mmCIF file of C-alpha atoms in Angstrom:
data_model
loop_
_atom_site.group_PDB
_atom_site.id
_atom_site.type_symbol
_atom_site.label_atom_id
_atom_site.label_comp_id
_atom_site.label_asym_id
_atom_site.label_seq_id
_atom_site.Cartn_x
_atom_site.Cartn_y
_atom_site.Cartn_z
ATOM 1 C CA MET A 28 247.661 16.130 213.146
ATOM 2 C CA ALA A 29 249.000 13.642 210.731
ATOM 3 C CA LYS A 30 246.360 11.948 208.689
ATOM 4 C CA LYS A 31 245.831 8.289 209.297
ATOM 5 C CA ARG A 32 246.745 6.177 206.370
ATOM 6 C CA PRO A 33 243.845 4.126 205.049
ATOM 7 C CA GLN A 34 243.950 0.542 206.224
ATOM 8 C CA THR A 35 244.089 -2.005 203.442
ATOM 9 C CA LYS A 36 243.637 -5.733 203.686
ATOM 10 C CA ALA A 37 245.912 -8.010 201.803
ATOM 11 C CA GLU A 38 243.904 -9.956 199.339
ATOM 12 C CA ARG A 39 243.835 -13.650 200.048
ATOM 13 C CA PRO A 40 244.406 -15.932 197.096
ATOM 14 C CA GLN A 41 241.179 -17.390 195.806
ATOM 15 C CA ARG A 42 240.856 -21.125 195.391
ATOM 16 C CA THR A 43 238.880 -23.036 192.841
ATOM 17 C CA ASP A 44 235.873 -25.012 194.059
ATOM 18 C CA GLY A 45 237.709 -28.296 193.727
ATOM 19 C CA GLU A 46 240.498 -27.132 196.070
ATOM 20 C CA ILE A 47 238.291 -26.018 198.974
ATOM 21 C CA PRO A 48 238.458 -28.400 201.961
ATOM 22 C CA VAL A 49 235.610 -29.107 204.377
ATOM 23 C CA VAL A 50 235.873 -27.095 207.625
ATOM 24 C CA GLY A 51 233.591 -26.253 210.550
ATOM 25 C CA ALA A 52 230.392 -24.403 209.679
ATOM 26 C CA ARG A 53 231.373 -21.271 211.650
ATOM 27 C CA GLU A 54 234.991 -21.155 210.488
ATOM 28 C CA PRO A 55 236.139 -18.785 207.733
ATOM 29 C CA CYS A 56 235.619 -20.319 204.310
ATOM 30 C CA PRO A 57 238.970 -21.566 202.937
ATOM 31 C CA CYS A 58 238.161 -19.963 199.577
ATOM 32 C CA GLY A 59 239.252 -16.579 200.968
ATOM 33 C CA SER A 60 235.904 -14.803 200.627
ATOM 34 C CA GLY A 61 235.901 -13.685 204.262
ATOM 35 C CA ARG A 62 232.515 -15.276 204.914
ATOM 36 C CA ARG A 63 231.815 -18.195 207.198
ATOM 37 C CA TYR A 64 232.007 -21.591 205.563
ATOM 38 C CA LYS A 65 228.297 -22.329 206.102
ATOM 39 C CA ALA A 66 227.351 -19.114 204.256
ATOM 40 C CA CYS A 67 229.768 -19.700 201.394
ATOM 41 C CA HIS A 68 230.949 -23.007 199.931
ATOM 42 C CA GLY A 69 229.415 -24.886 202.843
ATOM 43 C CA ARG A 70 225.978 -24.382 201.313
ATOM 44 C CA ALA A 71 226.716 -26.658 198.392
ATOM 45 C CA ALA A 72 228.548 -29.110 200.643
ATOM 46 C CA ALA A 73 225.628 -29.238 203.085
ATOM 47 C CA HIS A 74 223.191 -29.857 200.245
ATOM 48 C CA ALA A 75 225.341 -32.694 198.900
ATOM 49 C CA VAL A 76 225.657 -34.168 202.387
ATOM 50 C CA THR A 77 221.928 -34.180 203.097
ATOM 51 C CA GLU A 78 220.616 -35.119 199.658
ATOM 52 C CA LEU A 79 219.599 -38.774 199.768
ATOM 53 C CA VAL A 80 220.773 -41.009 196.956
ATOM 54 C CA GLN A 81 217.972 -43.531 196.537
ATOM 55 C CA ARG A 82 220.096 -46.244 194.877
ATOM 56 C CA PRO A 83 223.656 -45.723 196.143
ATOM 57 C CA PHE A 84 224.901 -49.040 194.718
ATOM 58 C CA GLU A 85 223.363 -48.663 191.264
ATOM 59 C CA GLY A 86 225.893 -49.385 188.532
ATOM 60 C CA LEU A 87 228.095 -51.581 190.715
ATOM 61 C CA PRO A 88 228.472 -55.270 189.851
ATOM 62 C CA GLY A 89 226.113 -57.197 192.123
ATOM 63 C CA GLU A 90 223.951 -54.263 193.229
ATOM 64 C CA CYS A 91 221.379 -56.615 194.793
ATOM 65 C CA ASP A 92 224.060 -58.371 196.840
ATOM 66 C CA TRP A 93 225.445 -55.013 198.005
ATOM 67 C CA VAL A 94 221.983 -54.220 199.375
ATOM 68 C CA ALA A 95 221.721 -57.640 201.019
ATOM 69 C CA LEU A 96 225.112 -57.322 202.703
ATOM 70 C CA ARG A 97 224.280 -53.813 203.862
ATOM 71 C CA GLU A 98 220.876 -54.666 205.385
ATOM 72 C CA LEU A 99 220.234 -58.402 205.724
ATOM 73 C CA VAL A 100 223.362 -60.531 206.099
ATOM 74 C CA PRO A 101 225.218 -60.604 209.443
ATOM 75 C CA ALA A 102 228.610 -61.965 208.431
ATOM 76 C CA ALA A 103 229.924 -61.937 204.874
ATOM 77 C CA THR A 104 232.879 -60.783 202.805
ATOM 78 C CA ALA A 105 233.510 -60.061 199.136
ATOM 79 C CA GLU A 106 236.755 -59.313 197.338
ATOM 80 C CA LEU A 107 236.759 -55.926 195.588
ATOM 81 C CA THR A 108 238.537 -55.155 192.320
ATOM 82 C CA LEU A 109 239.818 -51.597 191.977
ATOM 83 C CA ARG A 110 239.472 -49.802 188.658
ATOM 84 C CA ASN A 111 243.163 -48.825 188.594
ATOM 85 C CA GLY A 112 244.530 -51.938 190.263
ATOM 86 C CA LEU A 113 245.903 -52.382 193.763
ATOM 87 C CA PRO A 114 248.389 -49.809 195.082
ATOM 88 C CA GLU A 115 251.856 -50.992 196.004
ATOM 89 C CA GLY A 116 251.851 -52.660 199.402
ATOM 90 C CA VAL A 117 248.117 -53.487 199.335
ATOM 91 C CA PRO A 118 247.711 -57.201 198.531
ATOM 92 C CA SER A 119 243.902 -57.168 198.620
ATOM 93 C CA VAL A 120 240.773 -55.130 199.357
ATOM 94 C CA THR A 121 237.868 -56.954 200.977
ATOM 95 C CA LEU A 122 234.366 -55.715 201.724
ATOM 96 C CA ALA A 123 233.024 -56.952 205.071
ATOM 97 C CA THR A 124 229.545 -56.561 206.498
ATOM 98 C CA VAL A 125 230.894 -55.563 209.927
ATOM 99 C CA LEU A 126 234.348 -54.945 211.390
ATOM 100 C CA PRO A 127 235.503 -55.218 215.017
ATOM 101 C CA MET A 128 234.733 -52.205 217.208
ATOM 102 C CA ALA A 129 232.455 -50.998 214.363
ATOM 103 C CA TRP A 130 235.490 -49.584 212.537
ATOM 104 C CA PRO A 131 234.643 -48.152 209.104
ATOM 105 C CA ALA A 132 237.802 -49.754 207.689
ATOM 106 C CA LEU A 133 240.989 -51.495 208.776
ATOM 107 C CA ARG A 134 244.452 -51.661 207.233
ATOM 108 C CA ARG A 135 245.875 -54.958 208.440
ATOM 109 C CA ASP A 136 249.480 -55.581 209.395
ATOM 110 C CA ASP A 137 250.120 -57.216 206.015
ATOM 111 C CA GLY A 138 248.803 -54.125 204.198
ATOM 112 C CA SER A 139 245.485 -55.630 203.122
ATOM 113 C CA VAL A 140 242.337 -53.541 203.548
ATOM 114 C CA LEU A 141 238.984 -54.462 205.078
ATOM 115 C CA LEU A 142 236.116 -52.069 204.308
ATOM 116 C CA GLY A 143 233.061 -52.182 206.592
ATOM 117 C CA LEU A 144 229.644 -51.863 204.963
ATOM 118 C CA GLN A 145 227.163 -51.797 207.859
ATOM 119 C CA ASN A 146 228.253 -48.500 209.402
ATOM 120 C CA ASP A 147 226.424 -45.235 209.985
ATOM 121 C CA THR A 148 227.365 -42.757 207.271
ATOM 122 C CA ALA A 149 227.571 -38.980 207.479
ATOM 123 C CA SER A 150 225.818 -38.094 204.248
ATOM 124 C CA GLY A 151 222.912 -39.154 202.113
ATOM 125 C CA ASP A 152 225.200 -40.984 199.693
ATOM 126 C CA ILE A 153 226.529 -44.224 201.146
ATOM 127 C CA SER A 154 228.617 -44.827 198.035
ATOM 128 C CA ARG A 155 230.520 -41.548 198.444
ATOM 129 C CA ASP A 156 231.104 -42.155 202.157
ATOM 130 C CA LEU A 157 232.423 -45.662 201.531
ATOM 131 C CA ALA A 158 234.679 -44.449 198.720
ATOM 132 C CA ASP A 159 236.186 -41.821 201.011
ATOM 133 C CA THR A 160 236.791 -44.436 203.705
ATOM 134 C CA LEU A 161 238.338 -46.799 201.165
ATOM 135 C CA GLN A 162 240.725 -44.160 199.844
ATOM 136 C CA ARG A 163 241.922 -43.312 203.335
ATOM 137 C CA ALA A 164 242.319 -47.009 204.187
ATOM 138 C CA LEU A 165 244.539 -47.531 201.148
ATOM 139 C CA GLU A 166 246.849 -44.800 202.460
ATOM 140 C CA ALA A 167 246.698 -45.708 206.175
ATOM 141 C CA GLN A 168 249.636 -47.203 208.007
ATOM 142 C CA PRO A 169 249.495 -51.017 208.237
ATOM 143 C CA GLY A 170 247.950 -52.202 211.491
ATOM 144 C CA THR A 171 245.631 -49.207 211.955
ATOM 145 C CA PRO A 172 241.846 -48.712 211.750
ATOM 146 C CA VAL A 173 240.264 -45.875 209.796
ATOM 147 C CA GLN A 174 237.794 -43.633 211.594
ATOM 148 C CA GLY A 175 234.620 -42.237 210.081
ATOM 149 C CA ARG A 176 234.276 -38.676 208.831
ATOM 150 C CA ARG A 177 232.145 -36.567 206.538
ATOM 151 C CA ALA A 178 233.262 -37.188 202.971
ATOM 152 C CA PRO A 179 234.002 -34.192 200.737
ATOM 153 C CA ALA A 180 230.935 -33.295 198.685
ATOM 154 C CA ASP A 181 232.889 -33.567 195.447
ATOM 155 C CA GLY A 182 234.736 -36.752 196.373
ATOM 156 C CA PRO A 183 234.593 -39.938 194.280
ATOM 157 C CA ARG A 184 231.985 -42.650 194.703
ATOM 158 C CA LEU A 185 232.488 -46.401 194.742
ATOM 159 C CA GLN A 186 231.430 -46.418 191.101
ATOM 160 C CA ASP A 187 234.518 -44.305 190.352
ATOM 161 C CA LEU A 188 236.951 -46.505 192.296
ATOM 162 C CA LEU A 189 235.778 -50.061 191.575
ATOM 163 C CA ASP A 190 236.181 -51.970 188.325
ATOM 164 C CA PRO A 191 232.739 -52.069 186.629
ATOM 165 C CA GLU A 192 233.662 -55.424 185.091
ATOM 166 C CA GLY A 193 234.963 -56.929 188.328
ATOM 167 C CA ALA A 194 233.152 -59.877 189.862
ATOM 168 C CA PHE A 195 231.253 -59.415 193.123
ATOM 169 C CA GLU A 196 230.878 -62.783 194.824
ATOM 170 C CA PRO A 197 229.842 -62.618 198.496
ATOM 171 C CA VAL A 198 230.992 -65.356 200.856
ATOM 172 C CA VAL A 199 228.661 -65.832 203.820
ATOM 173 C CA HIS A 200 230.319 -66.846 207.101
ATOM 174 C CA SER A 201 228.847 -68.497 210.171
ATOM 175 C CA GLY A 202 230.755 -66.059 212.398
ATOM 176 C CA PHE A 203 233.221 -63.196 212.351
ATOM 177 C CA GLU A 204 236.503 -65.070 212.659
ATOM 178 C CA PHE A 205 237.519 -63.509 209.337
ATOM 179 C CA TRP A 206 238.226 -60.331 211.320
ATOM 180 C CA VAL A 207 241.584 -61.558 212.536
ATOM 181 C CA PRO A 208 244.080 -64.012 211.026
ATOM 182 C CA ASP A 209 244.743 -65.512 214.474
ATOM 183 C CA PRO A 210 241.673 -65.175 216.759
ATOM 184 C CA GLU A 211 243.446 -66.810 219.696
ATOM 185 C CA ASN A 212 245.985 -63.956 219.815
ATOM 186 C CA ALA A 213 243.535 -61.113 219.276
ATOM 187 C CA SER A 214 243.549 -58.147 221.654
ATOM 188 C CA PRO A 215 241.062 -58.288 224.550
ATOM 189 C CA GLU A 216 238.920 -55.561 222.939
ATOM 190 C CA VAL A 217 238.740 -57.334 219.587
ATOM 191 C CA ALA A 218 238.152 -60.712 221.263
ATOM 192 C CA ALA A 219 235.236 -59.285 223.249
ATOM 193 C CA SER A 220 233.780 -57.645 220.142
ATOM 194 C CA LEU A 221 234.145 -60.935 218.245
ATOM 195 C CA GLU A 222 232.338 -62.856 220.989
ATOM 196 C CA ARG A 223 229.436 -60.387 221.051
ATOM 197 C CA ALA A 224 229.104 -60.381 217.273
ATOM 198 C CA ASN A 225 229.111 -64.174 217.001
ATOM 199 C CA ALA A 226 226.443 -64.452 219.700
ATOM 200 C CA ALA A 227 224.125 -62.085 217.826
ATOM 201 C CA ALA A 228 224.629 -63.478 214.298
ATOM 202 C CA ILE A 229 221.594 -65.097 212.671
ATOM 203 C CA PRO A 230 222.505 -68.231 210.665
ATOM 204 C CA THR A 231 222.328 -67.204 207.005
ATOM 205 C CA VAL A 232 222.968 -68.996 203.694
ATOM 206 C CA LYS A 233 223.137 -67.559 200.181
ATOM 207 C CA LEU A 234 221.217 -69.633 197.650
ATOM 208 C CA THR A 235 223.269 -70.896 194.726
ATOM 209 C CA GLY A 236 220.446 -71.036 192.177
ATOM 210 C CA ALA A 237 218.969 -67.549 192.647
ATOM 211 C CA ASP A 238 220.695 -64.181 192.572
ATOM 212 C CA ALA A 239 220.788 -62.287 195.886
ATOM 213 C CA ALA A 240 218.452 -64.705 197.696
ATOM 214 C CA TYR A 241 219.351 -65.389 201.333
ATOM 215 C CA TRP A 242 217.904 -68.014 203.665
ATOM 216 C CA CYS A 243 218.067 -67.328 207.380
ATOM 217 C CA GLU A 244 217.115 -69.197 210.552
ATOM 218 C CA THR A 245 215.319 -67.685 213.527
ATOM 219 C CA PRO A 246 213.988 -69.413 216.656
ATOM 220 C CA GLU A 247 210.329 -69.515 215.551
ATOM 221 C CA LYS A 248 210.620 -69.917 211.784
ATOM 222 C CA ASN A 249 212.986 -69.566 208.862
ATOM 223 C CA HIS A 250 212.841 -66.946 206.125
ATOM 224 C CA LEU A 251 213.925 -66.309 202.570
ATOM 225 C CA ARG A 252 214.825 -62.707 201.751
ATOM 226 C CA TRP A 253 215.365 -62.072 198.066
ATOM 227 C CA VAL A 254 216.708 -58.744 196.791
ATOM 228 C CA MET A 255 215.329 -58.126 193.302
ATOM 229 C CA PRO A 256 216.486 -55.580 190.676
ATOM 230 C CA HIS A 257 213.109 -54.979 188.995
ATOM 231 C CA PRO A 258 211.308 -51.608 189.191
ATOM 232 C CA GLU A 259 209.187 -51.595 192.331
ATOM 233 C CA GLU A 260 205.771 -50.987 190.756
ATOM 234 C CA GLN A 261 206.319 -53.615 188.082
ATOM 235 C CA LEU A 262 207.556 -56.136 190.645
ATOM 236 C CA LEU A 263 204.626 -55.545 193.010
ATOM 237 C CA ASP A 264 202.193 -56.051 190.125
ATOM 238 C CA ALA A 265 203.899 -59.328 189.213
ATOM 239 C CA LEU A 266 203.926 -60.559 192.800
ATOM 240 C CA ALA A 267 200.256 -59.642 193.127
ATOM 241 C CA ARG A 268 199.387 -61.672 190.020
ATOM 242 C CA LEU A 269 201.135 -64.721 191.436
ATOM 243 C CA HIS A 270 199.731 -64.210 194.941
ATOM 244 C CA ALA A 271 196.148 -63.934 193.694
ATOM 245 C CA ALA A 272 196.624 -67.085 191.636
ATOM 246 C CA GLY A 273 198.003 -69.027 194.631
ATOM 247 C CA ARG A 274 201.418 -69.347 192.971
ATOM 248 C CA SER A 275 203.564 -67.115 195.184
ATOM 249 C CA SER A 276 204.679 -69.708 197.733
ATOM 250 C CA LEU A 277 207.884 -71.743 197.750
ATOM 251 C CA GLY A 278 206.243 -75.013 198.691
ATOM 252 C CA GLU A 279 204.037 -76.487 201.389
ATOM 253 C CA GLY A 280 203.913 -74.411 204.557
ATOM 254 C CA THR A 281 205.706 -71.434 202.993
ATOM 255 C CA ARG A 282 204.145 -68.024 202.468
ATOM 256 C CA LEU A 283 205.007 -64.720 200.801
ATOM 257 C CA VAL A 284 204.409 -62.332 203.700
ATOM 258 C CA GLY A 285 205.519 -58.960 202.362
ATOM 259 C CA SER A 286 208.649 -57.121 201.385
ATOM 260 C CA PHE A 287 211.336 -54.699 202.453
ATOM 261 C CA ARG A 288 212.281 -51.578 200.558
ATOM 262 C CA ALA A 289 216.036 -51.012 200.789
ATOM 263 C CA HIS A 290 218.304 -48.607 198.876
ATOM 264 C CA GLY A 291 215.898 -48.296 195.981
ATOM 265 C CA LEU A 292 215.256 -52.031 195.579
ATOM 266 C CA THR A 293 212.447 -54.322 196.718
ATOM 267 C CA VAL A 294 213.122 -57.394 198.867
ATOM 268 C CA PRO A 295 210.258 -59.936 198.950
ATOM 269 C CA VAL A 296 210.179 -62.043 202.122
ATOM 270 C CA TRP A 297 208.836 -65.554 202.609
ATOM 271 C CA ASP A 298 208.106 -67.305 205.898
ATOM 272 C CA LEU A 299 209.361 -70.901 205.917
ATOM 273 C CA PRO A 300 208.687 -73.693 208.410
ATOM 274 C CA SER A 301 211.564 -74.186 210.834
ATOM 275 C CA GLY A 302 212.399 -77.522 209.232
ATOM 276 C CA VAL A 303 212.920 -76.030 205.749
ATOM 277 C CA SER A 304 216.632 -75.593 205.074
ATOM 278 C CA ALA A 305 218.443 -73.535 202.450
ATOM 279 C CA ASP A 306 218.930 -76.683 200.349
ATOM 280 C CA ASP A 307 215.209 -77.436 200.552
ATOM 281 C CA VAL A 308 214.290 -74.077 199.066
ATOM 282 C CA GLU A 309 216.798 -74.055 196.179
ATOM 283 C CA LYS A 310 214.546 -75.805 193.649
ATOM 284 C CA PRO A 311 211.301 -74.017 194.648
ATOM 285 C CA ALA A 312 213.106 -70.665 194.376
ATOM 286 C CA ALA A 313 214.335 -71.475 190.864
ATOM 287 C CA GLU A 314 210.804 -72.486 189.847
ATOM 288 C CA PHE A 315 209.396 -69.293 191.357
ATOM 289 C CA ALA A 316 211.896 -67.233 189.350
ATOM 290 C CA GLU A 317 210.432 -68.698 186.157
ATOM 291 C CA ARG A 318 206.865 -67.882 187.251
ATOM 292 C CA LEU A 319 207.934 -64.376 188.201
ATOM 293 C CA ALA A 320 209.563 -63.775 184.812
ATOM 294 C CA THR A 321 206.263 -64.637 183.108
ATOM 295 C CA ALA A 322 204.299 -62.380 185.449
ATOM 296 C CA LEU A 323 206.741 -59.508 184.906
ATOM 297 C CA ALA A 324 206.217 -59.769 181.146
ATOM 298 C CA SER A 325 202.449 -59.245 181.458
ATOM 299 C CA ASP A 326 201.064 -55.749 180.913
ATOM 300 C CA ALA A 327 197.390 -56.670 181.385
ATOM 301 C CA PRO A 328 195.469 -54.568 183.928
ATOM 302 C CA LEU A 329 195.251 -56.140 187.383
ATOM 303 C CA THR A 330 192.008 -57.902 188.200
ATOM 304 C CA ALA A 331 190.044 -57.079 191.348
ATOM 305 C CA ASP A 332 191.611 -60.041 193.167
ATOM 306 C CA GLU A 333 195.071 -59.021 192.016
ATOM 307 C CA ARG A 334 194.528 -55.434 193.185
ATOM 308 C CA ARG A 335 193.504 -56.711 196.615
ATOM 309 C CA ALA A 336 196.582 -58.946 196.715
ATOM 310 C CA ARG A 337 198.751 -55.985 195.749
ATOM 311 C CA GLY A 338 197.214 -53.843 198.454
ATOM 312 C CA GLY A 339 197.972 -56.520 201.029
ATOM 313 C CA LEU A 340 201.598 -56.776 199.922
ATOM 314 C CA THR A 341 202.007 -52.994 199.910
ATOM 315 C CA ASN A 342 200.536 -52.675 203.413
ATOM 316 C CA ARG A 343 203.091 -55.178 204.686
ATOM 317 C CA GLN A 344 206.056 -53.424 203.107
ATOM 318 C CA VAL A 345 208.739 -52.106 205.466
ATOM 319 C CA THR A 346 211.308 -49.504 204.436
ATOM 320 C CA LEU A 347 214.813 -50.273 205.743
ATOM 321 C CA SER A 348 216.571 -47.292 204.198
#
């Protein structure tokens, strides 16, 4: 009998790590190893996807406002400046808190791009997910939305795409009419989404005299939510000093009630009487900022009263992200 010739497998060309695309966990790894993706290069990708970045907006101009627009503000926009300038055919790139139909991004008919901020993301790094969405929006056909996906683990972050010297100046809107240039001629789906969004929006105003401080109106009372850049432990100590001394309020009838923790930053929250408007709180907020700066500069140990005040503030802290 003739001997069978040994079977040989043609070697598949190996790819470098940077060339390997993301595929399904059970599919063969594109690197050519013959193993499943999840047992090969998918391990590193899965780790990058699940690892939580505590401060995803750190290093961006206006980090505190990024956090506010992500978690606190219903309707707002901000023009974005790209590090390498706008591509041909893209007149502008605008960050928006929410887009119609919860789209991650939209390339408008005129070529401009809207990037949605308040969307669920597939990984633990919001900045990387948003950068991936932005890149795909810049290349999308005009008049089309961009769908969400899992960003490549080695993809760029917003810090890589945006100009570090560019201004970040949020504009707060009373509703979501900025979605469409001509709301009266919007599609039925977009019109319905616009109506629902406007009905749910809480009136919000950005203070002019304090960075990343936002007044909002609710049926029972008003609030001031102020995103602050200071290290959490140092800020809580300073707030406790002021609270124990009776100097943490923003005027008669107002009260520091606690704080949020969001994307690595602390957001103190004040309850305000329903009659206190955003204009009414501008001066008290500026005066509080001066008191806070003095308290932040102190390194004296907390007194017993200050420790109790700190414990109360910590117990009323809510983590948003």
